[in-house]
Coordinates of C-alpha atoms (C1' of nucleotides) in Angstrom, one line a residue:
Chain E
X26 CA 64.6 201.1 78.2
X27 CA 67.4 198.4 78.7
X28 CA 65.9 195.4 76.7
X29 CA 69.2 194.3 76.1
X30 CA 70.3 194.1 79.8
X31 CA 67.1 192.6 81.0
X32 CA 67.1 189.8 78.0
X33 CA 70.5 189.3 79.0
X34 CA 69.4 188.9 82.8
X35 CA 66.9 186.6 81.8
X36 CA 68.7 184.1 80.4
X37 CA 69.9 183.3 83.7
X38 CA 67.0 183.9 86.2
X39 CA 63.5 185.3 86.3
X40 CA 62.6 188.6 87.4
X41 CA 58.9 189.6 88.8
X42 CA 57.5 192.5 86.8
X43 CA 58.1 194.7 90.2
X44 CA 61.9 193.8 89.9
X45 CA 62.0 194.8 86.3
X46 CA 60.6 198.5 87.1
X47 CA 63.3 198.4 90.4
X48 CA 65.9 197.6 87.6
X49 CA 64.6 200.4 85.3
X50 CA 64.6 202.6 87.6
X51 CA 68.0 202.1 88.6
X52 CA 69.9 201.9 84.9
X53 CA 70.4 204.2 82.5
X54 CA 72.0 204.1 79.2
X55 CA 74.7 206.5 78.4
X56 CA 77.2 206.6 75.2
X57 CA 80.7 206.4 74.5
X58 CA 82.4 207.8 71.4
X59 CA 84.9 205.8 69.6
X60 CA 88.4 206.3 71.3
X61 CA 87.0 207.6 74.3
X62 CA 88.2 206.0 77.8
X63 CA 85.8 204.8 80.8
X64 CA 89.1 203.8 82.9
X65 CA 92.4 205.0 82.6
X66 CA 95.5 203.0 84.2
X67 CA 95.8 204.3 87.7
X68 CA 92.4 205.3 88.3
X69 CA 90.4 202.7 90.5
X70 CA 87.7 201.1 88.9
X71 CA 84.1 201.6 90.4
X72 CA 81.8 200.9 87.5
X73 CA 80.7 197.9 85.7
X74 CA 80.0 198.5 81.8
X75 CA 77.4 196.6 80.2
X76 CA 77.9 197.0 76.4
X77 CA 74.3 197.5 74.7
X78 CA 75.9 198.2 71.4
X79 CA 79.3 198.7 69.8
X80 CA 82.5 197.2 71.0
X81 CA 84.9 198.1 74.0
X82 CA 88.6 197.1 74.8
X83 CA 90.9 196.7 77.9
X84 CA 94.4 197.4 77.3
X85 CA 97.6 197.9 78.2
X86 CA 100.7 200.2 77.1
X87 CA 103.8 197.9 77.4
X88 CA 107.2 198.9 78.1
X89 CA 107.6 199.8 74.7
X90 CA 105.3 202.0 74.4
X91 CA 102.9 199.9 72.6
X92 CA 99.3 199.2 73.3
X93 CA 98.3 195.2 73.7
X94 CA 94.8 194.2 73.9
X95 CA 93.9 192.0 76.7
X96 CA 90.2 191.9 76.1
X97 CA 87.4 192.8 73.7
X98 CA 83.7 193.4 74.5
X99 CA 80.8 193.6 72.3
X100 CA 76.7 193.4 72.8
X101 CA 75.8 191.5 75.9
X102 CA 78.9 191.4 77.7
X103 CA 80.3 193.1 80.9
X104 CA 83.6 194.8 80.9
X105 CA 85.3 196.3 83.8
X106 CA 88.8 195.6 86.0
X107 CA 87.3 193.2 88.7
X108 CA 90.4 193.3 90.7
X109 CA 90.6 197.2 91.0
X110 CA 86.8 197.1 91.9
X111 CA 87.0 194.8 94.6
X112 CA 90.3 195.6 96.1
X113 CA 89.9 199.4 95.6
X114 CA 93.3 199.4 94.0
X115 CA 94.5 201.6 91.1
X116 CA 94.0 199.7 87.8
X117 CA 96.7 198.3 85.3
X118 CA 94.4 198.8 82.6
X119 CA 92.6 201.0 80.0
X120 CA 89.3 200.6 78.9
X121 CA 88.2 202.3 75.8
X122 CA 85.4 202.4 73.2
X123 CA 86.5 200.8 69.9
X124 CA 83.2 201.8 68.1
X125 CA 80.8 204.4 69.5
X126 CA 79.1 202.6 72.2
X127 CA 76.0 202.4 74.1
X128 CA 76.4 201.0 77.5
X129 CA 74.9 200.7 80.8
X130 CA 77.2 202.0 83.4
X131 CA 76.6 200.7 86.9
X132 CA 78.5 202.3 89.8
X133 CA 79.3 200.2 92.8
X134 CA 77.0 201.8 95.5
X135 CA 73.9 201.4 92.9
X136 CA 74.9 198.2 92.3
X137 CA 75.1 197.3 96.0
X138 CA 71.6 198.8 96.6
X139 CA 70.2 197.0 93.7
X140 CA 71.5 193.6 95.2
X141 CA 69.8 194.4 98.4
X142 CA 66.4 195.1 96.5
X143 CA 67.0 192.2 94.1
X144 CA 69.1 189.5 96.1
X145 CA 68.6 187.2 93.1
X146 CA 70.9 189.0 90.8
X147 CA 73.8 188.2 92.7
X148 CA 73.0 184.6 91.1
X149 CA 73.0 186.4 87.4
X150 CA 76.3 187.8 88.3
X151 CA 78.0 184.9 89.7
X152 CA 77.0 182.7 86.8
X153 CA 78.1 185.1 84.4
X154 CA 81.6 185.9 86.3
X155 CA 82.0 182.0 86.4
X156 CA 81.7 182.0 82.6
X157 CA 83.9 184.6 81.9
X158 CA 86.5 183.1 84.1
X159 CA 85.8 179.8 82.1
X160 CA 86.4 181.7 78.8
X161 CA 89.6 183.6 80.1
X162 CA 91.2 179.8 81.0
X163 CA 90.1 178.6 77.4
X164 CA 91.9 181.8 75.9
X165 CA 95.1 180.7 78.1
X166 CA 95.0 177.3 76.8
X167 CA 94.8 178.8 73.1
X168 CA 97.5 181.2 73.6
X169 CA 99.7 178.4 74.8
X170 CA 99.1 175.5 72.5
X171 CA 98.3 177.3 69.3
X172 CA 101.3 179.4 67.0
X173 CA 100.5 182.6 66.2
X174 CA 99.2 181.6 62.4
X175 CA 96.9 178.9 64.2
X176 CA 95.5 181.6 66.8
X177 CA 94.8 183.8 63.7
X178 CA 93.0 181.1 61.3
X179 CA 90.7 179.8 64.7
X180 CA 89.6 183.1 65.8
X181 CA 88.9 183.9 62.1
X182 CA 86.8 180.8 61.7
X183 CA 84.8 181.3 64.9
X184 CA 84.3 185.1 64.7
X185 CA 84.8 185.9 61.1
X186 CA 82.3 189.0 61.3
X187 CA 84.4 190.2 64.4
X188 CA 87.6 189.9 62.8
X189 CA 86.6 192.4 60.3
X190 CA 85.0 194.7 62.7
X191 CA 88.4 195.6 64.9
X192 CA 91.5 197.1 63.5
X193 CA 93.9 194.4 62.5
X194 CA 96.8 196.0 64.9
X195 CA 94.2 195.5 67.7
X196 CA 93.4 192.2 67.1
X197 CA 97.1 191.0 66.7
X198 CA 98.0 192.3 70.0
X199 CA 95.1 190.6 71.6
X200 CA 96.3 187.4 69.8
X201 CA 99.9 188.2 70.9
X202 CA 101.8 188.7 67.8
X203 CA 102.7 191.9 66.2
X204 CA 100.6 193.6 63.5
X205 CA 103.3 193.1 61.0
X206 CA 103.2 189.5 61.4
X207 CA 99.7 189.3 61.0
X208 CA 99.8 191.2 57.7
X209 CA 102.1 188.3 56.5
X210 CA 100.0 185.8 57.8
X211 CA 97.0 187.7 55.7
X212 CA 99.1 187.4 52.9
X213 CA 99.9 184.2 53.1
X214 CA 103.6 185.1 53.7
X215 CA 104.5 183.0 56.2
Chain O
X7 CA 84.2 170.4 110.4
X8 CA 84.9 172.5 107.6
X9 CA 86.9 175.4 109.2
X10 CA 88.9 176.3 106.4
X11 CA 86.1 177.1 103.8
X12 CA 83.9 178.5 106.6
X13 CA 86.5 180.9 107.4
X14 CA 86.8 181.9 103.4
X15 CA 83.2 182.2 103.1
X16 CA 83.0 184.6 106.2
X17 CA 85.8 186.8 104.6
X18 CA 83.1 187.9 102.3
X19 CA 79.7 187.6 103.7
X20 CA 78.4 186.6 107.5
X21 CA 76.7 183.9 108.5
X22 CA 73.8 182.6 111.0
X23 CA 74.9 179.7 113.3
X24 CA 71.9 177.8 111.8
X25 CA 73.4 178.4 108.5
X26 CA 76.8 177.1 109.4
X27 CA 75.0 173.9 110.9
X28 CA 73.2 173.6 107.3
X29 CA 76.7 173.9 105.6
X30 CA 78.5 171.6 107.8
X31 CA 75.9 169.1 107.1
X32 CA 76.2 168.9 103.5
X33 CA 79.9 169.3 103.4
X34 CA 82.6 166.6 103.8
X35 CA 86.5 166.6 103.3
X36 CA 87.9 164.1 100.9
X37 CA 91.6 163.2 100.2
X38 CA 92.8 163.2 97.0
X39 CA 96.3 161.4 96.7
X40 CA 99.5 163.2 94.5
X41 CA 99.0 162.7 90.9
X42 CA 95.3 161.7 91.1
X43 CA 93.1 163.2 88.8
X44 CA 89.8 164.6 89.9
X45 CA 88.9 165.7 86.1
X46 CA 90.0 164.1 82.8
X47 CA 89.9 165.7 79.4
X48 CA 86.6 164.9 77.9
X49 CA 85.0 164.5 81.0
X50 CA 81.9 166.7 81.9
X51 CA 82.9 168.6 85.0
X52 CA 80.4 168.4 87.4
X53 CA 82.2 169.5 90.6
X54 CA 83.9 172.3 92.4
X55 CA 86.9 171.7 94.5
X56 CA 87.9 173.9 97.6
X57 CA 91.5 173.1 98.6
X58 CA 91.8 172.8 102.1
X59 CA 95.2 171.6 102.4
X60 CA 97.7 170.7 99.3
X61 CA 98.3 171.8 95.7
X62 CA 96.2 171.2 92.9
X63 CA 96.9 172.0 89.1
X64 CA 94.9 172.1 86.2
X65 CA 96.7 171.3 82.9
X66 CA 96.4 170.3 79.2
X67 CA 98.6 168.2 77.1
X68 CA 99.7 169.9 74.1
X69 CA 100.1 168.6 70.3
X70 CA 103.6 167.5 71.3
X71 CA 102.3 165.5 73.9
X72 CA 103.6 167.8 76.8
X73 CA 101.9 168.7 79.7
X74 CA 101.3 172.4 80.1
X75 CA 99.9 173.8 83.6
X76 CA 97.2 176.4 83.1
X77 CA 96.7 177.1 86.4
X78 CA 98.0 176.1 90.1
X79 CA 95.6 176.0 93.4
X80 CA 96.8 175.9 96.7
X81 CA 95.1 176.4 100.2
X82 CA 91.6 178.5 100.1
X83 CA 91.1 178.4 96.4
X84 CA 88.8 176.9 94.3
X85 CA 89.5 174.4 91.4
X86 CA 87.0 173.4 88.6
X87 CA 86.4 174.1 85.0
X88 CA 83.5 176.4 85.1
X89 CA 82.9 176.5 81.1
X90 CA 82.4 172.6 81.3
X91 CA 80.7 173.0 84.8
X92 CA 77.6 175.4 83.2
X93 CA 77.5 174.1 79.7
X94 CA 77.6 170.6 80.5
X95 CA 80.1 170.3 77.8
X96 CA 83.3 168.1 77.9
X97 CA 86.3 169.3 79.4
X98 CA 89.3 170.8 77.7
X99 CA 91.4 169.9 81.0
X100 CA 93.0 167.7 83.4
X101 CA 92.8 168.7 87.1
X102 CA 95.0 166.7 89.1
X103 CA 96.8 166.7 92.6
X104 CA 100.5 168.1 92.7
X105 CA 100.3 167.0 96.7
X106 CA 98.3 164.9 98.7
X107 CA 95.2 167.3 99.4
X108 CA 92.6 167.3 101.5
X109 CA 89.5 169.1 99.3
X110 CA 85.8 169.9 99.9
X111 CA 84.0 168.6 96.9
X112 CA 80.8 170.2 96.2
X113 CA 78.4 168.5 93.4
X114 CA 76.3 170.6 91.5
X115 CA 73.3 169.1 92.6
X116 CA 74.4 169.6 96.2
X117 CA 75.4 173.2 95.3
X118 CA 72.3 174.2 93.8
X119 CA 70.4 172.7 97.0
X120 CA 72.5 174.8 99.3
X121 CA 72.2 178.2 97.2
X122 CA 68.2 177.7 97.8
X123 CA 68.5 177.0 101.5
X124 CA 71.3 179.8 102.1
X125 CA 70.8 182.3 98.9
X126 CA 73.5 184.9 100.3
X127 CA 75.9 182.1 99.5
X128 CA 75.5 183.1 95.7
X129 CA 77.2 186.5 96.6
X130 CA 80.2 184.8 98.1
X131 CA 80.8 182.7 95.2
X132 CA 79.9 186.0 92.8
X133 CA 82.7 187.9 94.6
X134 CA 85.2 185.1 94.5
X135 CA 84.6 184.4 91.0
X136 CA 84.8 188.0 89.9
X137 CA 88.2 188.3 91.8
X138 CA 89.4 185.0 90.1
X139 CA 88.5 186.3 86.7
X140 CA 90.3 189.6 87.5
X141 CA 93.4 187.5 88.5
X142 CA 93.2 185.7 85.0
X143 CA 93.5 189.2 83.3
X144 CA 96.7 190.1 85.4
X145 CA 98.3 186.9 84.3
X146 CA 97.5 187.7 80.7
X147 CA 98.8 190.6 81.2
X148 CA 102.2 189.5 82.6
X149 CA 102.4 186.8 79.8
X150 CA 101.9 189.6 77.6
X151 CA 104.1 192.1 78.7
X152 CA 107.3 190.1 80.6
X153 CA 110.1 188.0 78.8
X154 CA 110.5 184.8 80.2
X155 CA 113.3 185.7 82.7
X156 CA 110.9 188.5 84.0
X157 CA 108.3 186.0 84.7
X158 CA 110.3 183.8 86.5
X159 CA 111.9 186.4 88.8
X160 CA 108.3 188.0 89.0
X161 CA 106.7 185.5 90.7
X162 CA 109.9 184.1 92.6
X163 CA 109.9 187.6 94.2
X164 CA 106.3 187.7 94.9
X165 CA 105.9 183.6 96.0
X166 CA 109.2 182.0 96.7
X167 CA 108.0 179.4 98.8
X168 CA 105.5 178.4 96.1
X169 CA 108.1 178.2 93.7
X170 CA 110.1 175.7 95.8
X171 CA 106.7 173.8 96.4
X172 CA 105.8 172.7 92.9
X173 CA 108.3 170.8 90.2
X174 CA 110.4 173.2 88.3
X175 CA 108.9 171.7 84.8
X176 CA 105.4 172.4 86.0
X177 CA 106.3 175.9 86.7
X178 CA 108.1 176.7 83.6
X179 CA 105.0 175.5 81.8
X180 CA 102.5 177.6 83.7
X181 CA 105.0 180.6 82.7
X182 CA 104.8 179.5 79.2
X183 CA 108.2 178.5 78.5
X184 CA 110.0 175.5 78.7
X185 CA 111.8 173.1 81.4
X186 CA 115.1 173.5 79.8
X187 CA 115.0 177.2 79.7
X188 CA 114.1 177.6 83.3
X189 CA 117.0 175.7 84.1
X190 CA 119.1 178.1 82.3
X191 CA 117.5 181.1 83.8
X192 CA 118.0 179.8 87.3
X193 CA 121.5 178.8 86.5
X194 CA 122.2 182.5 85.2
X195 CA 123.3 181.0 81.8
X196 CA 120.9 183.7 79.9
Chain X
dC21 C1' 86.5 217.3 47.6
dG22 C1' 91.0 217.1 49.8
dA23 C1' 94.2 217.3 53.7
dG24 C1' 95.5 215.0 57.5
dT25 C1' 95.4 210.8 60.3
dT26 C1' 95.1 206.2 61.0
dT27 C1' 95.9 201.5 59.2
dC28 C1' 98.2 198.1 56.6
dT29 C1' 102.0 196.0 53.9
dT30 C1' 106.3 194.3 52.8
dG31 C1' 111.5 192.6 53.2
dA32 C1' 115.9 192.4 55.8
dA33 C1' 118.0 191.6 59.8
dG34 C1' 118.1 190.1 64.4
dT35 C1' 117.0 187.1 68.9
dA36 C1' 114.3 185.3 72.3
dG37 C1' 112.9 181.0 73.0
dT38 C1' 112.6 175.8 71.7
dT39 C1' 114.1 171.4 70.6
dC40 C1' 117.0 167.3 70.9
dA41 C1' 119.7 164.2 73.2
dA42 C1' 122.6 162.9 76.6
dG43 C1' 124.1 163.0 81.3
dT44 C1' 123.5 164.0 86.2
dT45 C1' 121.1 164.4 90.6
dT46 C1' 117.3 163.8 93.7
dT47 C1' 113.3 161.3 95.1
dA48 C1' 110.5 157.5 96.5
dA49 C1' 109.2 153.0 97.2
dA50 C1' 109.8 148.2 98.2
Chain N
dT17 C1' 120.2 150.7 101.2
dT18 C1' 118.9 149.3 96.6
dT19 C1' 116.8 150.2 92.3
dA20 C1' 113.7 152.5 89.3
dA21 C1' 111.5 156.7 88.3
dA22 C1' 111.0 161.5 88.6
dA23 C1' 113.2 165.9 88.1
dC24 C1' 116.8 168.8 86.6
dT25 C1' 121.0 170.5 83.5
dT26 C1' 123.9 171.5 79.7
dG27 C1' 125.3 173.1 75.0
dA28 C1' 124.7 172.8 70.4
dA29 C1' 121.6 173.6 66.0
dC30 C1' 117.3 175.5 64.8
dT31 C1' 112.9 178.4 64.1
dA32 C1' 108.7 181.1 64.9
dC33 C1' 108.5 185.5 65.9
dT34 C1' 109.8 190.8 66.3
dT35 C1' 112.1 195.0 65.1
dC36 C1' 112.9 198.7 62.0
dA37 C1' 112.2 201.5 58.4
dA38 C1' 109.8 203.2 54.6
dG39 C1' 106.0 203.2 51.7
dA40 C1' 100.9 202.8 50.1
dA41 C1' 96.2 202.3 51.1
dA42 C1' 92.2 203.6 53.2
dC43 C1' 89.4 206.3 56.2
dT44 C1' 87.5 210.9 58.3
dC45 C1' 86.1 215.2 58.9
dG46 C1' 86.2 220.5 57.9

DNA sequence: CGAGTTTCTTGAAGTAGTTCAAGTTTTAAA
DNA sequence: TTTAAAACTTGAACTACTTCAAGAAACTCG
């Protein structure tokens, strides 16, 4: 069963029972252990990951050797490096499980054959990726317009459970400030 | 004629002559004068813009009243606010012509009817938006890892003509530093 | 449990960038 | 071909953050 993905797809398009069967026959759930990588910098990314359960992140290692998280993904999100995926170029990113995860990993050839059998899935992926792009633009807006403290309070108001869910230093880098500064914001020392 | 868009589409999918006819009958070229807005903050965005000629930008006005450019678009790029478009919510952005432009503006109902007639266009928009999302992630990577001076030199090496093409203060805000600081970088005073 | 690893905290010193204000240069429009 | 508006420059004072170093707390798994 891949209820989570099917339900997500059916938010955007409706599937015939036969199409659901087709999909189920192509997909399989797999587990990714906490800290395990599904993509390393330099590898070509050939797979999309749908997160059924857990939390993953995309990150880089900067020139000082520090990890910086660019993106988190939780339940019902896709995570991948689309640029590497489409251009067959080495990825600039690591993708790693933050928690023990259950994911549906779809390889490019599998997905292409699914698109041939169920062309309307193109629509699902179109809408999802357009929304993701829109979200990325909002993220850039927040990074540009808010101070470090405002960014912390903003995310803490919107997603308080999520702020508890991931290590502080990962969240700090995602918000583009240092882990030490985050500690001071939380302590009210700033 | 909408050669530019048709050629762009045919980089990703192939169209039958009849489909080209259908498309041509639905699309019209329009002009947008320099400084004219096609979207204002607070409006719901209902249109995708394909830039045939010219340069546009998406920007916000920050709490100090200064414009900050989040995104540029030039020939063969789409520009819109996908979040407002999909969620029917008020946009956070302005979209404005930086130069006199020729664009193909497609309203949502028109596009939906085109998708019904030519379903494989879903694929075109899927791939284009996945690549745009990938590009947005790379942009965040650069913002996170490079100093202001490195960001300037990076874009100046990659797109020297583009750097000449737009006002410096717009480019400075796109790279997330002040116009004054950009002036100092260029003068080598930093 | 207990030892090791991972995560978080704190303060002091430093810096990459901002802000402001005023002047200069360039562009455009009539 | 002049005038206004838009864009760019400069230096001085300031500040929001970083970096470093060291210690404390909190997980985790034999």
